[in-house]
mmCIF file of C-alpha atoms in Angstrom:
data_model
loop_
_atom_site.group_PDB
_atom_site.id
_atom_site.type_symbol
_atom_site.label_atom_id
_atom_site.label_comp_id
_atom_site.label_asym_id
_atom_site.label_seq_id
_atom_site.Cartn_x
_atom_site.Cartn_y
_atom_site.Cartn_z
ATOM 1 C CA MET G 1 0.000 0.000 0.000
ATOM 2 C CA LYS G 2 1.267 3.491 -0.806
ATOM 3 C CA LYS G 3 1.931 5.772 2.117
ATOM 4 C CA MET G 4 -0.520 8.640 2.395
ATOM 5 C CA LYS G 5 -0.136 12.241 3.431
ATOM 6 C CA MET G 6 1.497 12.463 6.849
ATOM 7 C CA ILE G 7 0.847 14.857 9.737
ATOM 8 C CA LYS G 8 3.765 16.146 11.795
ATOM 9 C CA ARG G 9 3.686 14.738 15.321
ATOM 10 C CA GLY G 10 3.429 18.112 17.045
ATOM 11 C CA ALA G 11 0.503 19.239 14.920
ATOM 12 C CA ALA G 12 -1.393 15.936 14.881
ATOM 13 C CA SER G 13 -4.098 16.801 17.411
ATOM 14 C CA VAL G 14 -4.800 20.206 15.850
ATOM 15 C CA ALA G 15 -4.939 18.793 12.324
ATOM 16 C CA ILE G 16 -7.277 15.991 13.317
ATOM 17 C CA ALA G 17 -9.567 18.382 15.184
ATOM 18 C CA LEU G 18 -9.940 20.430 12.016
ATOM 19 C CA LEU G 19 -10.298 17.502 9.659
ATOM 20 C CA LEU G 20 -12.775 15.501 11.693
ATOM 21 C CA LEU G 21 -15.490 18.095 12.210
ATOM 22 C CA PRO G 22 -18.635 16.120 11.301
ATOM 23 C CA LEU G 23 -21.113 17.579 8.880
ATOM 24 C CA ALA G 24 -24.716 18.153 9.916
ATOM 25 C CA GLY G 25 -26.729 14.973 10.226
ATOM 26 C CA THR G 26 -23.833 12.511 10.114
ATOM 27 C CA ALA G 27 -23.070 11.996 13.820
ATOM 28 C CA HIS G 28 -23.079 13.883 17.080
ATOM 29 C CA ALA G 29 -19.768 15.187 18.369
ATOM 30 C CA THR G 30 -18.205 13.438 21.339
ATOM 31 C CA THR G 31 -15.035 13.758 23.370
ATOM 32 C CA VAL G 32 -14.937 9.980 23.914
ATOM 33 C CA LYS G 33 -13.063 7.833 21.439
ATOM 34 C CA HIS G 34 -14.631 4.470 20.635
ATOM 35 C CA TYR G 35 -12.432 1.553 19.626
ATOM 36 C CA GLY G 36 -13.740 -1.342 17.570
ATOM 37 C CA VAL G 37 -13.111 -3.968 14.933
ATOM 38 C CA ASP G 38 -14.329 -4.884 11.479
ATOM 39 C CA TRP G 39 -14.901 -8.479 10.444
ATOM 40 C CA SER G 40 -15.406 -10.761 7.487
ATOM 41 C CA LYS G 41 -15.804 -14.540 7.381
ATOM 42 C CA TYR G 42 -12.205 -14.944 8.541
ATOM 43 C CA GLN G 43 -13.200 -13.947 12.088
ATOM 44 C CA GLY G 44 -15.722 -16.795 12.288
ATOM 45 C CA ASN G 45 -19.319 -16.944 13.470
ATOM 46 C CA ALA G 46 -18.683 -15.167 16.772
ATOM 47 C CA GLY G 47 -16.165 -12.609 15.496
ATOM 48 C CA LYS G 48 -12.895 -11.736 17.206
ATOM 49 C CA TRP G 49 -12.298 -8.899 19.645
ATOM 50 C CA GLY G 50 -8.997 -7.218 20.325
ATOM 51 C CA TYR G 51 -9.471 -5.743 23.807
ATOM 52 C CA ALA G 52 -12.113 -5.337 26.509
ATOM 53 C CA ARG G 53 -12.504 -1.647 25.593
ATOM 54 C CA ASP G 54 -13.779 -2.498 22.080
ATOM 55 C CA ASP G 55 -17.438 -1.490 21.939
ATOM 56 C CA PHE G 56 -18.406 -1.823 18.264
ATOM 57 C CA SER G 57 -18.008 -4.154 15.322
ATOM 58 C CA ILE G 58 -18.603 -3.624 11.603
ATOM 59 C CA SER G 59 -19.367 -6.933 9.879
ATOM 60 C CA GLN G 60 -19.239 -7.702 6.177
ATOM 61 C CA ILE G 61 -22.664 -8.766 4.944
ATOM 62 C CA GLY G 62 -21.121 -9.858 1.666
ATOM 63 C CA GLY G 63 -19.235 -8.831 -1.425
ATOM 64 C CA TYR G 64 -20.259 -7.618 -4.871
ATOM 65 C CA TYR G 65 -17.784 -8.098 -7.725
ATOM 66 C CA ASN G 66 -19.072 -6.412 -10.904
ATOM 67 C CA GLY G 67 -22.217 -8.537 -11.047
ATOM 68 C CA SER G 68 -21.230 -11.460 -8.823
ATOM 69 C CA PHE G 69 -22.493 -11.843 -5.249
ATOM 70 C CA VAL G 70 -20.510 -13.474 -2.438
ATOM 71 C CA PRO G 71 -22.612 -13.355 0.752
ATOM 72 C CA GLN G 72 -20.869 -13.859 4.109
ATOM 73 C CA THR G 73 -22.601 -16.619 6.087
ATOM 74 C CA THR G 74 -20.953 -15.357 9.281
ATOM 75 C CA TYR G 75 -22.685 -11.958 9.137
ATOM 76 C CA GLY G 76 -25.872 -12.726 11.073
ATOM 77 C CA THR G 77 -24.199 -14.493 13.986
ATOM 78 C CA GLN G 78 -21.477 -11.851 14.224
ATOM 79 C CA VAL G 79 -24.150 -9.165 14.551
ATOM 80 C CA ALA G 80 -26.126 -11.204 17.084
ATOM 81 C CA ASN G 81 -23.057 -11.956 19.200
ATOM 82 C CA THR G 82 -21.976 -8.319 19.197
ATOM 83 C CA ILE G 83 -25.346 -7.232 20.546
ATOM 84 C CA ALA G 84 -25.419 -10.110 23.035
ATOM 85 C CA LEU G 85 -22.151 -8.750 24.459
ATOM 86 C CA ASN G 86 -23.790 -5.313 24.874
ATOM 87 C CA LYS G 87 -21.716 -3.825 22.063
ATOM 88 C CA ARG G 88 -22.886 -2.019 18.914
ATOM 89 C CA ALA G 89 -23.046 -3.820 15.567
ATOM 90 C CA HIS G 90 -22.750 -2.203 12.132
ATOM 91 C CA THR G 91 -22.550 -3.416 8.516
ATOM 92 C CA TYR G 92 -20.343 -3.058 5.458
ATOM 93 C CA ILE G 93 -20.542 -4.272 1.880
ATOM 94 C CA TYR G 94 -17.402 -5.099 -0.103
ATOM 95 C CA ALA G 95 -18.355 -2.997 -3.109
ATOM 96 C CA GLN G 96 -16.542 -3.528 -6.405
ATOM 97 C CA PHE G 97 -18.867 -1.906 -8.917
ATOM 98 C CA SER G 98 -18.996 0.580 -11.737
ATOM 99 C CA GLY G 99 -22.053 2.426 -12.970
ATOM 100 C CA THR G 100 -25.434 3.002 -11.381
ATOM 101 C CA VAL G 101 -26.897 -0.217 -12.826
ATOM 102 C CA GLN G 102 -24.388 -2.287 -10.875
ATOM 103 C CA ALA G 103 -24.826 -0.062 -7.811
ATOM 104 C CA ASP G 104 -28.565 -0.744 -7.862
ATOM 105 C CA GLN G 105 -28.076 -4.463 -8.431
ATOM 106 C CA MET G 106 -25.729 -4.639 -5.436
ATOM 107 C CA LEU G 107 -28.009 -2.689 -3.105
ATOM 108 C CA ASP G 108 -31.243 -4.349 -4.262
ATOM 109 C CA TYR G 109 -29.648 -7.594 -3.107
ATOM 110 C CA TYR G 110 -27.946 -6.541 0.128
ATOM 111 C CA LEU G 111 -30.041 -3.754 1.674
ATOM 112 C CA PRO G 112 -33.014 -6.026 2.487
ATOM 113 C CA LYS G 113 -30.587 -8.402 4.238
ATOM 114 C CA VAL G 114 -29.077 -5.824 6.636
ATOM 115 C CA GLN G 115 -29.518 -7.037 10.217
ATOM 116 C CA THR G 116 -28.232 -3.996 12.115
ATOM 117 C CA PRO G 117 -30.706 -1.325 13.287
ATOM 118 C CA LYS G 118 -31.969 1.515 11.130
ATOM 119 C CA GLY G 119 -29.623 4.441 11.642
ATOM 120 C CA SER G 120 -26.614 2.152 12.078
ATOM 121 C CA ILE G 121 -23.640 2.331 9.718
ATOM 122 C CA VAL G 122 -23.845 0.635 6.342
ATOM 123 C CA ALA G 123 -20.456 1.302 4.775
ATOM 124 C CA LEU G 124 -19.435 0.742 1.163
ATOM 125 C CA ASP G 125 -15.944 -0.772 1.055
ATOM 126 C CA VAL G 126 -14.578 0.665 -2.187
ATOM 127 C CA GLU G 127 -10.985 -0.496 -2.534
ATOM 128 C CA SER G 128 -10.850 -2.406 -5.816
ATOM 129 C CA GLY G 129 -12.119 -2.323 -9.401
ATOM 130 C CA ASN G 130 -12.906 0.862 -11.323
ATOM 131 C CA PRO G 131 -15.426 2.905 -9.330
ATOM 132 C CA ASP G 132 -16.689 6.207 -10.695
ATOM 133 C CA LEU G 133 -17.897 9.245 -8.788
ATOM 134 C CA ALA G 134 -21.502 9.228 -10.016
ATOM 135 C CA SER G 135 -22.150 5.591 -9.129
ATOM 136 C CA VAL G 136 -20.497 5.862 -5.693
ATOM 137 C CA GLU G 137 -22.592 8.920 -4.857
ATOM 138 C CA HIS G 138 -25.697 7.151 -6.173
ATOM 139 C CA ALA G 139 -24.986 4.125 -3.953
ATOM 140 C CA LEU G 140 -24.336 6.216 -0.834
ATOM 141 C CA GLN G 141 -27.575 8.132 -1.413
ATOM 142 C CA ARG G 142 -29.504 4.867 -1.688
ATOM 143 C CA VAL G 143 -28.063 3.634 1.619
ATOM 144 C CA GLN G 144 -29.006 6.934 3.243
ATOM 145 C CA ASP G 145 -32.506 6.845 1.751
ATOM 146 C CA ALA G 146 -32.949 3.336 3.185
ATOM 147 C CA GLY G 147 -32.552 4.819 6.674
ATOM 148 C CA TYR G 148 -28.950 3.925 7.468
ATOM 149 C CA THR G 149 -25.827 5.991 8.141
ATOM 150 C CA ALA G 150 -24.071 5.838 4.764
ATOM 151 C CA VAL G 151 -20.255 5.768 5.021
ATOM 152 C CA LEU G 152 -17.546 5.418 2.366
ATOM 153 C CA TYR G 153 -14.603 3.193 3.321
ATOM 154 C CA GLY G 154 -11.360 2.938 1.425
ATOM 155 C CA TYR G 155 -7.717 3.908 1.137
ATOM 156 C CA LYS G 156 -7.180 7.569 0.381
ATOM 157 C CA SER G 157 -4.773 6.978 -2.512
ATOM 158 C CA PHE G 158 -7.097 4.509 -4.259
ATOM 159 C CA LEU G 159 -10.154 6.725 -3.854
ATOM 160 C CA ILE G 160 -8.375 9.829 -5.145
ATOM 161 C CA ASN G 161 -6.883 7.891 -8.076
ATOM 162 C CA HIS G 162 -10.352 6.746 -9.177
ATOM 163 C CA LEU G 163 -12.688 9.499 -7.992
ATOM 164 C CA GLY G 164 -10.295 12.447 -8.068
ATOM 165 C CA SER G 165 -9.417 14.682 -5.134
ATOM 166 C CA ALA G 166 -12.307 17.002 -5.973
ATOM 167 C CA GLY G 167 -14.631 14.014 -6.292
ATOM 168 C CA LEU G 168 -13.657 12.625 -2.893
ATOM 169 C CA GLN G 169 -14.075 16.116 -1.441
ATOM 170 C CA GLU G 170 -17.571 16.264 -2.948
ATOM 171 C CA ILE G 171 -18.446 12.942 -1.280
ATOM 172 C CA ALA G 172 -16.948 14.055 2.052
ATOM 173 C CA SER G 173 -19.138 17.159 1.977
ATOM 174 C CA GLN G 174 -22.216 14.881 2.109
ATOM 175 C CA TRP G 175 -21.158 11.617 3.760
ATOM 176 C CA PRO G 176 -18.619 10.560 6.403
ATOM 177 C CA LEU G 177 -15.397 8.829 5.424
ATOM 178 C CA TRP G 178 -13.808 5.758 7.020
ATOM 179 C CA LEU G 179 -10.200 5.639 5.834
ATOM 180 C CA GLY G 180 -7.471 3.077 6.376
ATOM 181 C CA GLU G 181 -3.741 3.593 6.680
ATOM 182 C CA TYR G 182 -1.183 1.379 8.475
ATOM 183 C CA LYS G 183 2.229 2.309 9.778
ATOM 184 C CA ASN G 184 3.486 -1.294 9.623
ATOM 185 C CA TYR G 185 2.346 -4.849 10.238
ATOM 186 C CA GLN G 186 3.434 -5.185 13.854
ATOM 187 C CA VAL G 187 0.775 -5.563 16.557
ATOM 188 C CA THR G 188 -0.613 -2.025 17.014
ATOM 189 C CA THR G 189 -3.055 -1.125 19.793
ATOM 190 C CA GLU G 190 -3.169 2.667 19.377
ATOM 191 C CA PRO G 191 -3.321 4.924 16.296
ATOM 192 C CA ASP G 192 -0.113 6.596 15.171
ATOM 193 C CA TYR G 193 -1.327 9.943 13.838
ATOM 194 C CA ASN G 194 1.863 10.433 11.864
ATOM 195 C CA TYR G 195 0.177 7.995 9.475
ATOM 196 C CA PHE G 196 -3.275 9.539 9.538
ATOM 197 C CA PRO G 197 -4.832 9.907 6.031
ATOM 198 C CA SER G 198 -5.691 13.610 6.297
ATOM 199 C CA PHE G 199 -8.941 14.575 4.602
ATOM 200 C CA THR G 200 -12.229 16.318 5.300
ATOM 201 C CA ASN G 201 -14.854 14.509 7.386
ATOM 202 C CA VAL G 202 -12.862 11.408 8.353
ATOM 203 C CA GLN G 203 -14.955 10.048 11.213
ATOM 204 C CA LEU G 204 -13.524 6.529 11.402
ATOM 205 C CA PHE G 205 -9.859 5.595 11.112
ATOM 206 C CA GLN G 206 -8.715 2.019 10.465
ATOM 207 C CA PHE G 207 -5.221 2.294 11.847
ATOM 208 C CA THR G 208 -3.974 -1.292 11.667
ATOM 209 C CA SER G 209 -4.626 -4.741 10.257
ATOM 210 C CA THR G 210 -2.675 -6.255 13.165
ATOM 211 C CA TYR G 211 -4.689 -4.947 16.107
ATOM 212 C CA ALA G 212 -4.046 -8.240 17.906
ATOM 213 C CA SER G 213 -1.691 -11.151 17.413
ATOM 214 C CA GLY G 214 -2.757 -13.227 14.436
ATOM 215 C CA GLY G 215 -4.253 -10.252 12.575
ATOM 216 C CA LEU G 216 -7.337 -8.124 13.138
ATOM 217 C CA ASP G 217 -8.450 -4.734 11.832
ATOM 218 C CA GLY G 218 -8.449 -2.040 14.534
ATOM 219 C CA ASN G 219 -10.524 1.123 14.225
ATOM 220 C CA VAL G 220 -11.107 4.307 16.177
ATOM 221 C CA ASP G 221 -14.294 6.403 16.044
ATOM 222 C CA PHE G 222 -13.596 10.085 16.710
ATOM 223 C CA THR G 223 -17.103 11.521 16.557
ATOM 224 C CA GLY G 224 -19.513 9.004 18.077
ATOM 225 C CA ILE G 225 -20.763 7.839 14.676
ATOM 226 C CA THR G 226 -20.743 4.224 15.898
ATOM 227 C CA GLU G 227 -23.458 5.147 18.410
ATOM 228 C CA ASN G 228 -25.840 5.792 15.496
ATOM 229 C CA GLY G 229 -28.784 3.413 15.408
ATOM 230 C CA TYR G 230 -28.706 2.700 19.131
ATOM 231 C CA LYS G 231 -30.670 4.488 21.839
ATOM 232 C CA ASN G 232 -28.105 6.442 23.815
ATOM 233 C CA GLY G 233 -25.510 4.079 22.369
ATOM 234 C CA ASN G 234 -27.161 1.141 24.164
ATOM 235 C CA ALA G 235 -26.918 -2.061 22.125
ATOM 236 C CA GLN G 236 -29.642 -3.725 24.177
ATOM 237 C CA GLU G 237 -32.217 -1.245 22.891
ATOM 238 C CA PRO G 238 -31.693 -0.961 19.129
ATOM 239 C CA ALA G 239 -33.890 1.458 17.229
ATOM 240 C CA THR G 240 -35.469 -1.286 15.117
ATOM 241 C CA LYS G 241 -36.148 -4.990 15.369
ATOM 242 C CA THR G 242 -34.282 -7.359 13.041
ATOM 243 C CA ALA G 243 -33.596 -11.078 13.205
ATOM 244 C CA ALA G 244 -30.108 -10.558 14.597
ATOM 245 C CA THR G 245 -31.058 -7.919 17.163
ATOM 246 C CA THR G 246 -33.939 -10.138 18.275
ATOM 247 C CA THR G 247 -31.398 -12.867 18.950
ATOM 248 C CA GLY G 248 -29.271 -10.413 20.907
ATOM 249 C CA LYS G 249 -32.247 -9.426 23.052
ATOM 250 C CA GLN G 250 -33.109 -13.061 23.694
ATOM 251 C CA LEU G 251 -29.649 -13.566 25.115
ATOM 252 C CA HIS G 252 -30.341 -10.749 27.600
ATOM 253 C CA GLN G 253 -33.241 -12.389 29.427
ATOM 254 C CA ASP G 254 -33.465 -14.696 32.430
ATOM 255 C CA THR G 255 -32.805 -18.357 31.732
ATOM 256 C CA HIS G 256 -33.140 -21.727 33.424
ATOM 257 C CA ASN G 257 -31.950 -25.280 32.873
ATOM 258 C CA TYR G 258 -33.685 -27.683 30.491
ATOM 259 C CA THR G 259 -32.682 -31.346 30.203
ATOM 260 C CA VAL G 260 -32.850 -32.712 26.660
ATOM 261 C CA LYS G 261 -35.219 -35.661 26.256
ATOM 262 C CA SER G 262 -35.234 -38.428 23.655
ATOM 263 C CA GLY G 263 -36.787 -37.124 20.428
ATOM 264 C CA ASP G 264 -36.042 -33.457 21.170
ATOM 265 C CA THR G 265 -34.693 -31.215 18.444
ATOM 266 C CA LEU G 266 -33.054 -27.843 18.913
ATOM 267 C CA SER G 267 -35.699 -26.113 16.790
ATOM 268 C CA ALA G 268 -38.533 -27.624 18.858
ATOM 269 C CA ILE G 269 -36.892 -26.574 22.140
ATOM 270 C CA ALA G 270 -36.281 -23.066 20.789
ATOM 271 C CA SER G 271 -39.919 -22.763 19.699
ATOM 272 C CA ARG G 272 -41.180 -24.023 23.068
ATOM 273 C CA TYR G 273 -39.322 -21.278 24.929
ATOM 274 C CA GLY G 274 -39.929 -18.442 22.493
ATOM 275 C CA MET G 275 -36.365 -18.351 21.154
ATOM 276 C CA THR G 276 -34.667 -18.562 17.770
ATOM 277 C CA VAL G 277 -32.420 -21.531 17.081
ATOM 278 C CA ASN G 278 -29.528 -19.084 16.650
ATOM 279 C CA ALA G 279 -30.136 -17.637 20.121
ATOM 280 C CA LEU G 280 -30.265 -21.108 21.673
ATOM 281 C CA VAL G 281 -27.082 -22.154 19.864
ATOM 282 C CA THR G 282 -25.256 -18.985 20.925
ATOM 283 C CA LEU G 283 -26.470 -19.158 24.514
ATOM 284 C CA ASN G 284 -25.203 -22.713 24.952
ATOM 285 C CA GLY G 285 -22.051 -22.550 22.830
ATOM 286 C CA ILE G 286 -23.307 -25.351 20.557
ATOM 287 C CA GLN G 287 -20.979 -26.080 17.644
ATOM 288 C CA ASN G 288 -23.373 -28.334 15.699
ATOM 289 C CA ALA G 289 -27.093 -27.490 15.858
ATOM 290 C CA ASN G 290 -27.929 -31.045 14.749
ATOM 291 C CA LEU G 291 -26.004 -32.647 17.613
ATOM 292 C CA ILE G 292 -27.827 -32.647 20.941
ATOM 293 C CA TYR G 293 -28.333 -35.704 23.117
ATOM 294 C CA PRO G 294 -30.699 -36.967 25.848
ATOM 295 C CA GLY G 295 -29.514 -35.879 29.281
ATOM 296 C CA GLN G 296 -27.728 -32.776 27.962
ATOM 297 C CA THR G 297 -28.465 -29.623 29.975
ATOM 298 C CA LEU G 298 -29.345 -26.482 28.012
ATOM 299 C CA ARG G 299 -30.056 -22.974 29.232
ATOM 300 C CA VAL G 300 -33.405 -21.742 27.879
ATOM 301 C CA ALA G 301 -35.398 -18.513 28.271
ATOM 302 C CA ASP G 302 -37.826 -17.988 31.156
ATOM 303 C CA SER G 303 -40.597 -17.400 28.615
ATOM 304 C CA GLY G 304 -42.770 -19.543 26.389
ATOM 305 C CA ALA G 305 -44.917 -22.569 27.101
ATOM 306 C CA GLY G 306 -43.839 -24.917 29.876
ATOM 307 C CA SER G 307 -41.162 -22.595 31.178
ATOM 308 C CA THR G 308 -41.156 -23.767 34.773
ATOM 309 C CA VAL G 309 -38.037 -22.352 36.352
ATOM 310 C CA THR G 310 -35.783 -25.011 37.811
ATOM 311 C CA ASN G 311 -32.187 -24.862 38.985
ATOM 312 C CA LYS G 312 -31.931 -21.188 38.086
ATOM 313 C CA ALA G 313 -28.274 -20.354 38.551
ATOM 314 C CA THR G 314 -27.793 -16.649 39.119
ATOM 315 C CA THR G 315 -25.579 -17.266 42.173
ATOM 316 C CA PRO G 316 -22.827 -19.813 42.761
ATOM 317 C CA ILE G 317 -24.093 -23.368 43.145
ATOM 318 C CA THR G 318 -22.402 -26.516 44.326
ATOM 319 C CA SER G 319 -22.894 -29.666 42.287
ATOM 320 C CA THR G 320 -20.886 -32.840 42.856
ATOM 321 C CA GLY G 321 -18.394 -30.829 44.877
ATOM 322 C CA THR G 322 -17.587 -28.352 42.082
ATOM 323 C CA GLN G 323 -18.556 -24.689 42.349
ATOM 324 C CA ALA G 324 -20.165 -23.204 39.261
ATOM 325 C CA TYR G 325 -21.380 -19.764 38.228
ATOM 326 C CA THR G 326 -23.850 -18.805 35.498
ATOM 327 C CA VAL G 327 -22.792 -15.700 33.584
ATOM 328 C CA ARG G 328 -25.165 -12.738 33.856
ATOM 329 C CA TYR G 329 -25.568 -9.613 31.720
ATOM 330 C CA GLY G 330 -22.631 -7.237 32.097
ATOM 331 C CA ASP G 331 -20.313 -9.856 33.609
ATOM 332 C CA THR G 332 -16.663 -10.028 32.654
ATOM 333 C CA LEU G 333 -14.327 -12.935 33.295
ATOM 334 C CA SER G 334 -11.992 -10.701 35.309
ATOM 335 C CA GLY G 335 -14.919 -9.432 37.392
ATOM 336 C CA ILE G 336 -16.115 -12.963 38.157
ATOM 337 C CA ALA G 337 -12.569 -14.038 39.023
ATOM 338 C CA SER G 338 -12.143 -11.104 41.409
ATOM 339 C CA ARG G 339 -15.518 -11.805 43.059
ATOM 340 C CA TYR G 340 -14.587 -15.407 43.843
ATOM 341 C CA GLY G 341 -10.952 -14.931 44.783
ATOM 342 C CA THR G 342 -9.314 -16.448 41.721
ATOM 343 C CA SER G 343 -7.551 -15.165 38.605
ATOM 344 C CA THR G 344 -8.794 -14.576 35.081
ATOM 345 C CA SER G 345 -6.216 -16.987 33.665
ATOM 346 C CA THR G 346 -7.272 -19.713 36.109
ATOM 347 C CA LEU G 347 -10.943 -19.367 35.165
ATOM 348 C CA ALA G 348 -10.050 -19.377 31.467
ATOM 349 C CA SER G 349 -7.927 -22.517 31.924
ATOM 350 C CA ILE G 350 -10.539 -24.402 33.957
ATOM 351 C CA ASN G 351 -13.266 -23.653 31.426
ATOM 352 C CA GLY G 352 -11.239 -24.017 28.226
ATOM 353 C CA ILE G 353 -11.818 -20.374 27.238
ATOM 354 C CA ALA G 354 -9.499 -19.207 24.457
ATOM 355 C CA ASN G 355 -10.574 -15.527 24.513
ATOM 356 C CA ALA G 356 -11.191 -14.063 27.970
ATOM 357 C CA ASN G 357 -13.292 -11.277 26.424
ATOM 358 C CA LEU G 358 -15.828 -13.726 25.008
ATOM 359 C CA ILE G 359 -18.260 -15.029 27.601
ATOM 360 C CA TYR G 360 -22.036 -14.890 27.245
ATOM 361 C CA PRO G 361 -25.152 -14.698 29.437
ATOM 362 C CA GLY G 362 -26.269 -18.177 30.518
ATOM 363 C CA GLN G 363 -22.806 -19.722 30.164
ATOM 364 C CA VAL G 364 -21.964 -21.963 33.138
ATOM 365 C CA LEU G 365 -18.403 -21.512 34.411
ATOM 366 C CA LYS G 366 -16.557 -23.841 36.768
ATOM 367 C CA LEU G 367 -15.098 -21.855 39.664
ATOM 368 C CA SER G 368 -12.920 -24.574 41.166
ATOM 369 C CA GLY G 369 -10.457 -27.065 39.817
ATOM 370 C CA GLY G 370 -7.375 -24.852 39.595
ATOM 371 C CA SER G 371 -5.262 -24.019 36.576
ATOM 372 C CA SER G 372 -3.927 -27.583 36.659
ATOM 373 C CA ALA G 373 -7.368 -29.017 35.783
ATOM 374 C CA ARG G 374 -6.947 -31.764 33.183
ATOM 375 C CA SER G 375 -9.333 -32.549 30.373
ATOM 376 C CA TYR G 376 -9.944 -35.253 27.799
ATOM 377 C CA THR G 377 -11.772 -34.900 24.489
ATOM 378 C CA VAL G 378 -14.057 -37.833 23.714
ATOM 379 C CA ARG G 379 -13.310 -39.705 20.487
ATOM 380 C CA SER G 380 -15.466 -41.948 18.340
ATOM 381 C CA GLY G 381 -15.848 -45.375 19.984
ATOM 382 C CA ASP G 382 -14.969 -44.171 23.489
ATOM 383 C CA THR G 383 -16.862 -45.345 26.556
ATOM 384 C CA LEU G 384 -16.766 -43.682 29.971
ATOM 385 C CA SER G 385 -15.326 -46.797 31.602
ATOM 386 C CA GLY G 386 -12.671 -47.107 28.895
ATOM 387 C CA ILE G 387 -11.672 -43.457 29.275
ATOM 388 C CA ALA G 388 -11.552 -43.839 33.062
ATOM 389 C CA SER G 389 -9.260 -46.868 32.781
ATOM 390 C CA ARG G 390 -6.974 -45.006 30.370
ATOM 391 C CA LEU G 391 -6.765 -41.975 32.674
ATOM 392 C CA GLY G 392 -6.292 -43.923 35.880
ATOM 393 C CA THR G 393 -9.568 -42.942 37.498
ATOM 394 C CA SER G 394 -13.056 -44.450 37.886
ATOM 395 C CA TRP G 395 -16.092 -44.002 35.657
ATOM 396 C CA THR G 396 -18.131 -42.906 38.687
ATOM 397 C CA SER G 397 -15.602 -40.136 39.398
ATOM 398 C CA LEU G 398 -15.740 -38.953 35.769
ATOM 399 C CA LYS G 399 -19.532 -39.049 35.837
ATOM 400 C CA ALA G 400 -19.670 -36.964 39.035
ATOM 401 C CA LYS G 401 -17.006 -34.406 38.045
ATOM 402 C CA ASN G 402 -18.657 -33.719 34.715
ATOM 403 C CA GLY G 403 -22.266 -33.739 35.925
ATOM 404 C CA LEU G 404 -23.254 -36.543 33.553
ATOM 405 C CA ALA G 405 -26.857 -37.702 33.963
ATOM 406 C CA ASN G 406 -26.239 -40.957 32.061
ATOM 407 C CA ALA G 407 -22.830 -42.643 31.997
ATOM 408 C CA ASN G 408 -23.721 -44.293 28.687
ATOM 409 C CA LEU G 409 -24.336 -40.962 26.958
ATOM 410 C CA ILE G 410 -21.100 -39.313 25.883
ATOM 411 C CA TYR G 411 -20.327 -38.049 22.397
ATOM 412 C CA PRO G 412 -17.299 -37.350 20.169
ATOM 413 C CA GLY G 413 -15.888 -33.871 20.766
ATOM 414 C CA GLN G 414 -17.216 -33.649 24.343
ATOM 415 C CA THR G 415 -14.693 -32.374 26.912
ATOM 416 C CA LEU G 416 -14.429 -34.344 30.148
ATOM 417 C CA TYR G 417 -12.547 -33.092 33.226
ATOM 418 C CA TYR G 418 -10.698 -35.466 35.562
#
């Protein structure tokens, strides 16, 4: 990528203050910077966060390549999981198009599929192909007319090369810009404003593609634009109801235990308790929606037919000698660890949590067992007695430690502690 216009270190704050003044109707000014991430399918169904401070995500709904559509199947769950974590979700379209006919074809397909609230960001990612000024302006106007915050994303050099400096200035006079520029490819947690792509009305800055180890886009919102579409910036009360935000709300209600019975399906259980399958899957961390088994314990909503509350775990409980805690809204792993006199790393180790920032309401965490807790992943053909013999313990001990209702019901991929 070509390096863009640089700002001298001493003048950085003044220059940014002048260049980031939002135009009327785009966003309200704020003195608080918001940090967040943008995702595509490479961040998986749940997305990937960099740091606990991150409070927004911008997910790719799909790509358009001069007439070809490539939807992102991860979009809906990324939006739902963002809202479930009490963060704000937004949308972008990878937009490689030329001419208003292609612009309309792209937006006729994607706009009805947007799952973030009206007023939220729907950005056009224009970084490839041969875009022209008229079609880009036409597309941004259509996004705005649909009730969303229209934003143009791209690299300053590419946009100027294709739209012209005057053309980009014309766009910036009507719509906010989200520009990317990276100093290097080392892990970067804070913007370096020596590498800021100076231009009018830049409200979002993508300052790195290596926000965290392994790669992740990091962004900073200067103006509060990422609060658009949410009441007072509150992700639990989006301005409109969509399938994904409905899922997010369902994950913010009281839950209780349900024991799977023979013949149950996930869709039938979800329907019985007034939930979507996606909400039930997310709430219980289910990897395969077709794989549930009799005796399995699921958390379900305290609503819907037959929702008798049993074993509601909003405080620590003791079962088979192991303390457990059910995650509530607003909880963090560090907060839970502090409350029960342990460390975040110990809790993460005991519960097999890879990302300490990703826990969800209804998740049951083991509080005891220590960082030396050992685990075994069940393989095809395994039996509990065979595993116990291999590990030098008894099947009754394995059954008790893992809260198994039926010693004959274990399944490949299941994690057992011993």
